XYZ file of N, CA and C in Angstrom:
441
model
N -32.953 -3.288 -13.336
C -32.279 -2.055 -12.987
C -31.357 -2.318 -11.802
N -29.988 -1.947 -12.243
C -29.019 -2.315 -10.598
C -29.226 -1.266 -10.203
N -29.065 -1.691 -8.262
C -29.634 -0.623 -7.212
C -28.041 0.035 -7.192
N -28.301 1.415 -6.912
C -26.977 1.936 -6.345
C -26.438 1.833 -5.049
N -25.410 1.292 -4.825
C -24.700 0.661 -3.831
C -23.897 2.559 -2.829
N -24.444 2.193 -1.894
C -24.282 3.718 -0.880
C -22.787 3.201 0.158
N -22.112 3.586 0.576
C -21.022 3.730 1.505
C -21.167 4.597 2.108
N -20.864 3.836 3.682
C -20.695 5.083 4.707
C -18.956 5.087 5.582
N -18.746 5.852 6.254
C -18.020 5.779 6.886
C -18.471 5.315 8.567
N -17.641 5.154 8.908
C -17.983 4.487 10.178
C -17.427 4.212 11.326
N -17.001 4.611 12.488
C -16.133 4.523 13.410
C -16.363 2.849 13.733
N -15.101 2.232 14.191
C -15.101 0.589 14.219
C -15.534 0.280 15.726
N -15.783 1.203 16.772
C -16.245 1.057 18.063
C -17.917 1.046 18.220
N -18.743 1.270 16.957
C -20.567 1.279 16.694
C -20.863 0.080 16.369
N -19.626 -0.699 15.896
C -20.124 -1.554 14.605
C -20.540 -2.809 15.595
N -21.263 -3.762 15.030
C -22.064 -4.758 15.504
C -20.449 -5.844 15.929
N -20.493 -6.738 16.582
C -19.284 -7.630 16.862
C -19.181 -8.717 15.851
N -20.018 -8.824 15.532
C -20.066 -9.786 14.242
C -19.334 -9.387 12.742
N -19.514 -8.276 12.347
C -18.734 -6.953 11.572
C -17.033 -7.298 11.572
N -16.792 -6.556 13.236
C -15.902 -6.172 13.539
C -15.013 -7.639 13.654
N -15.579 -8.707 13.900
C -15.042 -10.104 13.673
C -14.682 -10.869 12.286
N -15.292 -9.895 11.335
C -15.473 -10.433 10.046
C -14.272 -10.058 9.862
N -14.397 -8.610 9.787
C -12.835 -7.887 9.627
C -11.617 -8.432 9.822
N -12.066 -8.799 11.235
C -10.753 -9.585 11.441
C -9.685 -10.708 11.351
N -11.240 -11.554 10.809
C -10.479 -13.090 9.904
C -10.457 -12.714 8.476
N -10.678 -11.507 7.772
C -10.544 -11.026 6.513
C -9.183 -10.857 6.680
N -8.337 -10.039 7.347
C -6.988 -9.615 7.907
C -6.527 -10.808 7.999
N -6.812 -11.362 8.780
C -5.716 -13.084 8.732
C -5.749 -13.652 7.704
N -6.605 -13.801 7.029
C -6.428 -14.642 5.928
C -6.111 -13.584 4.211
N -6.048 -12.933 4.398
C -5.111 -11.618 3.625
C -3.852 -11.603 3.917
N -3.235 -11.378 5.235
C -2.107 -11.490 5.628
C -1.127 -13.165 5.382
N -2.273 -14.373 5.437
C -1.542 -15.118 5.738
C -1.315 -15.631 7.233
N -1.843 -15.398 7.916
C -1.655 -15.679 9.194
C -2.551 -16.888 9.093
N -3.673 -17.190 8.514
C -4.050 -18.720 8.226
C -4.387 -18.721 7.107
N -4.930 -20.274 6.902
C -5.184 -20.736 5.416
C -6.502 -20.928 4.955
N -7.268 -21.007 5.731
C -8.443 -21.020 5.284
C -9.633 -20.537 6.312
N -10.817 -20.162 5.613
C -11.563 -19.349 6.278
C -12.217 -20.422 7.640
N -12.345 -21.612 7.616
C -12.337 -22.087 9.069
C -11.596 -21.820 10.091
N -9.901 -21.769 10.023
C -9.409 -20.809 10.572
C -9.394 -20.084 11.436
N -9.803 -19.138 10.391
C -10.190 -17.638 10.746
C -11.374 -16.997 11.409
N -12.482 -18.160 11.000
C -13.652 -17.695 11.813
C -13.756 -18.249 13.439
N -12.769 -19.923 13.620
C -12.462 -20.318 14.369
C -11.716 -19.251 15.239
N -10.317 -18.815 14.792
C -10.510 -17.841 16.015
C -10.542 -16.742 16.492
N -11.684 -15.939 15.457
C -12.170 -14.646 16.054
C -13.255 -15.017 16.586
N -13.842 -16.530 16.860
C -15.088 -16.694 17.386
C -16.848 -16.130 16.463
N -16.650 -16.605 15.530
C -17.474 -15.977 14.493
C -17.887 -17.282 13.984
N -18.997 -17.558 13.352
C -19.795 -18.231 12.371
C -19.307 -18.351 10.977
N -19.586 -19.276 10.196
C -18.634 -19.116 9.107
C -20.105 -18.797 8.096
N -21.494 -18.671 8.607
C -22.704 -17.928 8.091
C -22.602 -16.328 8.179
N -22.175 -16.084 9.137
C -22.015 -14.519 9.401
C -20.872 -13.949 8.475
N -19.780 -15.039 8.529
C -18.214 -14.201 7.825
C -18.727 -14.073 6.450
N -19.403 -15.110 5.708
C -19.898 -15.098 4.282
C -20.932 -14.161 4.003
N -21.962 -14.004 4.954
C -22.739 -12.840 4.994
C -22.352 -11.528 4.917
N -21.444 -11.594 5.553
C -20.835 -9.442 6.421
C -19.535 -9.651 4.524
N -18.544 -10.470 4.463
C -17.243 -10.703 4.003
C -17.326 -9.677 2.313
N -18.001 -9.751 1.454
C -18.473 -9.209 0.249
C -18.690 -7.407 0.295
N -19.282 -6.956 1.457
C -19.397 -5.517 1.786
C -18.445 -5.097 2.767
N -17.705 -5.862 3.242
C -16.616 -4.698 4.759
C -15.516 -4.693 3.497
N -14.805 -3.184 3.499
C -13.158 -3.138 3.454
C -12.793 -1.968 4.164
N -11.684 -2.141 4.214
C -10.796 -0.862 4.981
C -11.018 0.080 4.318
N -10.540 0.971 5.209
C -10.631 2.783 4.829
C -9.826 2.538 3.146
N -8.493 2.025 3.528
C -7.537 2.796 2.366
C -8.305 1.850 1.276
N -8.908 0.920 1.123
C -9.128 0.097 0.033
C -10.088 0.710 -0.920
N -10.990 1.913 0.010
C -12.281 2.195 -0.640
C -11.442 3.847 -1.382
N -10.294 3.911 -1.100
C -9.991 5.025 -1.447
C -8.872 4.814 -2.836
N -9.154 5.921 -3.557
C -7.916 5.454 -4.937
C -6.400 5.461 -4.431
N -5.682 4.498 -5.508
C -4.222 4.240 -4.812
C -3.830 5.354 -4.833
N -2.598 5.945 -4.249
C -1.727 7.042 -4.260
C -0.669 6.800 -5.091
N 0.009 6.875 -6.087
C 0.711 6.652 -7.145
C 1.267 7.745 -7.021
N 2.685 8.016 -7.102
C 3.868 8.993 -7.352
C 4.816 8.502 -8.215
N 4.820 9.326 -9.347
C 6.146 9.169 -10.222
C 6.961 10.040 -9.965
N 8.233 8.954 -9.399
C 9.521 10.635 -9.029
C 10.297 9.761 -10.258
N 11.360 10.990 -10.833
C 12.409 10.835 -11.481
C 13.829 11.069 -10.745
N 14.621 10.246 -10.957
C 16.475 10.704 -10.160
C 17.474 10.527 -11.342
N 18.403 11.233 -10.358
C 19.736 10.739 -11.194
C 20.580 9.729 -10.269
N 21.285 8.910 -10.856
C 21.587 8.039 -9.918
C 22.918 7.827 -10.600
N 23.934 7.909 -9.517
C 25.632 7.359 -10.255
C 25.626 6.171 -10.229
N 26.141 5.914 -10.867
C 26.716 4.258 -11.956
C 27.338 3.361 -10.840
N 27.014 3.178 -9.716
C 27.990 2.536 -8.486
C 27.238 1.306 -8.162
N 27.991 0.083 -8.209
C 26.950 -1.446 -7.826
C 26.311 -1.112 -6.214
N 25.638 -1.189 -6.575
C 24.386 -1.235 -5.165
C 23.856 -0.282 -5.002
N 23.766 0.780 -5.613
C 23.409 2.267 -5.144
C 21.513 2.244 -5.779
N 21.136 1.445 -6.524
C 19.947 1.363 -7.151
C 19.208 0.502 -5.605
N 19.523 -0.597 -5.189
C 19.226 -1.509 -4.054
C 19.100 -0.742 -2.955
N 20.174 0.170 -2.418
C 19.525 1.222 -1.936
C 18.304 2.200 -1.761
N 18.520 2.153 -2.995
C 16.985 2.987 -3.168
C 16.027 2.395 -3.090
N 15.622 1.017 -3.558
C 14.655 0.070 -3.271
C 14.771 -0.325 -2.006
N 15.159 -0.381 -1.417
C 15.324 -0.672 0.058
C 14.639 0.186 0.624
N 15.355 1.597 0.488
C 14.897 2.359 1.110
C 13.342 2.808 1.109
N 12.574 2.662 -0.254
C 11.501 2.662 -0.625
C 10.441 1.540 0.069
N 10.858 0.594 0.390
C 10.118 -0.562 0.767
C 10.353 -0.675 2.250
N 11.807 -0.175 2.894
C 11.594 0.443 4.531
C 10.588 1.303 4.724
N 9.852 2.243 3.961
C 9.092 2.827 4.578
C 7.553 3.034 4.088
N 7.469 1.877 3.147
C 5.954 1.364 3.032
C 5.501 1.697 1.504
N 6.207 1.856 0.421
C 6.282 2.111 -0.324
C 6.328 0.891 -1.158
N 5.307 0.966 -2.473
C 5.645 -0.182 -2.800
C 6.099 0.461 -4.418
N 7.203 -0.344 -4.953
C 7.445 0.273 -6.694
C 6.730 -0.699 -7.571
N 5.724 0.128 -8.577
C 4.962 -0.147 -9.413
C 5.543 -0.452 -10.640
N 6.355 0.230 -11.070
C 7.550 0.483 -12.480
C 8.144 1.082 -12.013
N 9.658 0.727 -12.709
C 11.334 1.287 -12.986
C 11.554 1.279 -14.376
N 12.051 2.702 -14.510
C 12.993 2.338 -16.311
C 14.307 2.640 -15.741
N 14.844 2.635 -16.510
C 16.779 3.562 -16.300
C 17.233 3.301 -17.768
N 17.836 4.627 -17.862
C 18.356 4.651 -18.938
C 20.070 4.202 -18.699
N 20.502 3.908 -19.910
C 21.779 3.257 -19.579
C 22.908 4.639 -19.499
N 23.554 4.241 -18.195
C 24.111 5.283 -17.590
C 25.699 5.692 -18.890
N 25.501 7.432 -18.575
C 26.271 8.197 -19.592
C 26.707 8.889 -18.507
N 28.384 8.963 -18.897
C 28.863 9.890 -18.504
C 28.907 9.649 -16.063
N 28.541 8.242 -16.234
C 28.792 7.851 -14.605
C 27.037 7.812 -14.150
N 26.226 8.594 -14.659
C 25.128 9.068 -14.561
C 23.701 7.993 -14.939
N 22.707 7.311 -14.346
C 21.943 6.720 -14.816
C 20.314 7.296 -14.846
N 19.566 7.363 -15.664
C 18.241 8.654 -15.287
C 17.288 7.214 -15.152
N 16.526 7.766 -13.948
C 15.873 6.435 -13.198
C 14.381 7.075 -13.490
N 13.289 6.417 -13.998
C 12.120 7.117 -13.745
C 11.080 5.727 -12.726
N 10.537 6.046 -11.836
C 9.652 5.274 -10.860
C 8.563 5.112 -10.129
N 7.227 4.580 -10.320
C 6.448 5.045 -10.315
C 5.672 4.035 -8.918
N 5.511 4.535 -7.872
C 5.687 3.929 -6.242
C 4.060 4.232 -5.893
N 3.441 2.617 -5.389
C 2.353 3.127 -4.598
C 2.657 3.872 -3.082
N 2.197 4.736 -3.126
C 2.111 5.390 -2.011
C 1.294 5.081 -1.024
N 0.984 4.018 -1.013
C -1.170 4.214 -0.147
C -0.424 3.938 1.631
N 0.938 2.868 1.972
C 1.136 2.377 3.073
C 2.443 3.427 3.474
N 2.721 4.584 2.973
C 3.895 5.144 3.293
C 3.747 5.813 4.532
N 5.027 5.327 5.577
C 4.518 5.813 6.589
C 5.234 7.028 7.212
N 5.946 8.024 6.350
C 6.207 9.633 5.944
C 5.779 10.187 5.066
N 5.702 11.471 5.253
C 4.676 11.896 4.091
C 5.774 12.365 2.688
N 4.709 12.632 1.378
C 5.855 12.403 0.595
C 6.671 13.237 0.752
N 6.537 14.208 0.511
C 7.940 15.936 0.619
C 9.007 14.659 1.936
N 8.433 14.189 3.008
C 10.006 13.676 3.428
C 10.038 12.481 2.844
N 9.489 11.727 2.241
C 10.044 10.483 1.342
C 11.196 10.775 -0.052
N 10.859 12.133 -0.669
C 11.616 12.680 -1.333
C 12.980 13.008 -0.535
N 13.103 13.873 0.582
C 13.732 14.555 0.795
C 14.693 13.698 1.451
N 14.309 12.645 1.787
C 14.975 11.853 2.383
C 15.980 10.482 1.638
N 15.072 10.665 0.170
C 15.543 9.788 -1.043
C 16.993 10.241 -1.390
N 16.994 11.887 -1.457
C 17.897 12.631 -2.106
C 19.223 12.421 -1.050
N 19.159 12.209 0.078
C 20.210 11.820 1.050
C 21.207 10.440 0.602
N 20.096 9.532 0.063
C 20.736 8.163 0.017
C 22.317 8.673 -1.388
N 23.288 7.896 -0.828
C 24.277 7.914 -1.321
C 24.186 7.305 -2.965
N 24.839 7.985 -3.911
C 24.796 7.989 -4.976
C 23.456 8.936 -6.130
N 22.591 9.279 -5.318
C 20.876 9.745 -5.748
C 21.694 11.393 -6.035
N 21.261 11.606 -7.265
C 21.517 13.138 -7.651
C 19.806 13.636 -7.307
N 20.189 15.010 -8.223
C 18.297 15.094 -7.792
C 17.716 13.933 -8.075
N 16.575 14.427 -7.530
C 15.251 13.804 -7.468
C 14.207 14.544 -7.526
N 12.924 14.124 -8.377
C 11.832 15.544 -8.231
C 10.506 14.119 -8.302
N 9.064 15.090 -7.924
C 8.547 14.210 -8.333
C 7.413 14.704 -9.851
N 7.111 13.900 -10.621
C 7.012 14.434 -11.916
C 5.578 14.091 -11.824
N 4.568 13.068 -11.245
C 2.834 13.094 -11.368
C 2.737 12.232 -10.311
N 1.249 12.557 -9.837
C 0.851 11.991 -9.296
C -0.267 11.482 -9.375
N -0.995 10.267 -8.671
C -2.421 9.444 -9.556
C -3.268 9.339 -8.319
């Protein structure tokens, strides 16, 4: 019979230093900041018994939580670079794009549908929208679901 696995929340100032060290060569070596878990345990000052011990049960807040997924739809004029824009602009502010379609532009007009993790955005959406609709060439924009 598998046991049911419980989660708590937890302020990171209770937690044991050993924990809070695990965490932190988990982050480096996620990020890339080193290559291997000697590393990492090297220099948060940690055991590489403890990091393997704690490493299987710690994750971050947003990890334990479902992604944020937004599908917005636009209209977008037919102008070279005006799509790069928008990806730009999407990925300036923590947004990552999951899928793009576009239909082939009629009439100057291209219908963009896009479907963006939301989990690292660091405005909330109503101004990620509102702020989309500014970028040059972007007709409306709405957003059509969210996950």
């Amino acid at each position: 019979m598998k046991r049911e696995e419980k989660f708590y929340l937890i302020r990171s100032d209770i937690l044991p230093e050993s924990i809070v060290k695990t965490i932190e060569a988990k982050k480096m070596l996620e990020s890339g900041e080193v290559d291997t878990v000697n590393e990492a345990v090297e220099r948060v000052g940690l055991s590489r018994s403890a990091f393997y011990k704690y490493k299987d049960g710690i994750f971050p807040f947003n990890a334990m939580m479902s992604e944020k997924i937004m599908t917005i739809t636009f209209s977008l004029e037919h102008m070279s670079g005006y799509l790069s824009k928008v990806l730009t602009y999407v990925a300036e502010q923590g947004g990552n794009v999951l899928t793009i379609n576009q239909t082939i532009p009629l009439q100057g007009i291209a219908n963009i549908s896009m479907s963006v993790d939301m989990a690292n955005l660091r405005v909330s959406s109503t101004e990620f929208l509102e702020s989309l609709q500014e970028i040059p060439g972007v007709r409306k924009a709405m957003i059509v679901g969210r996950g």
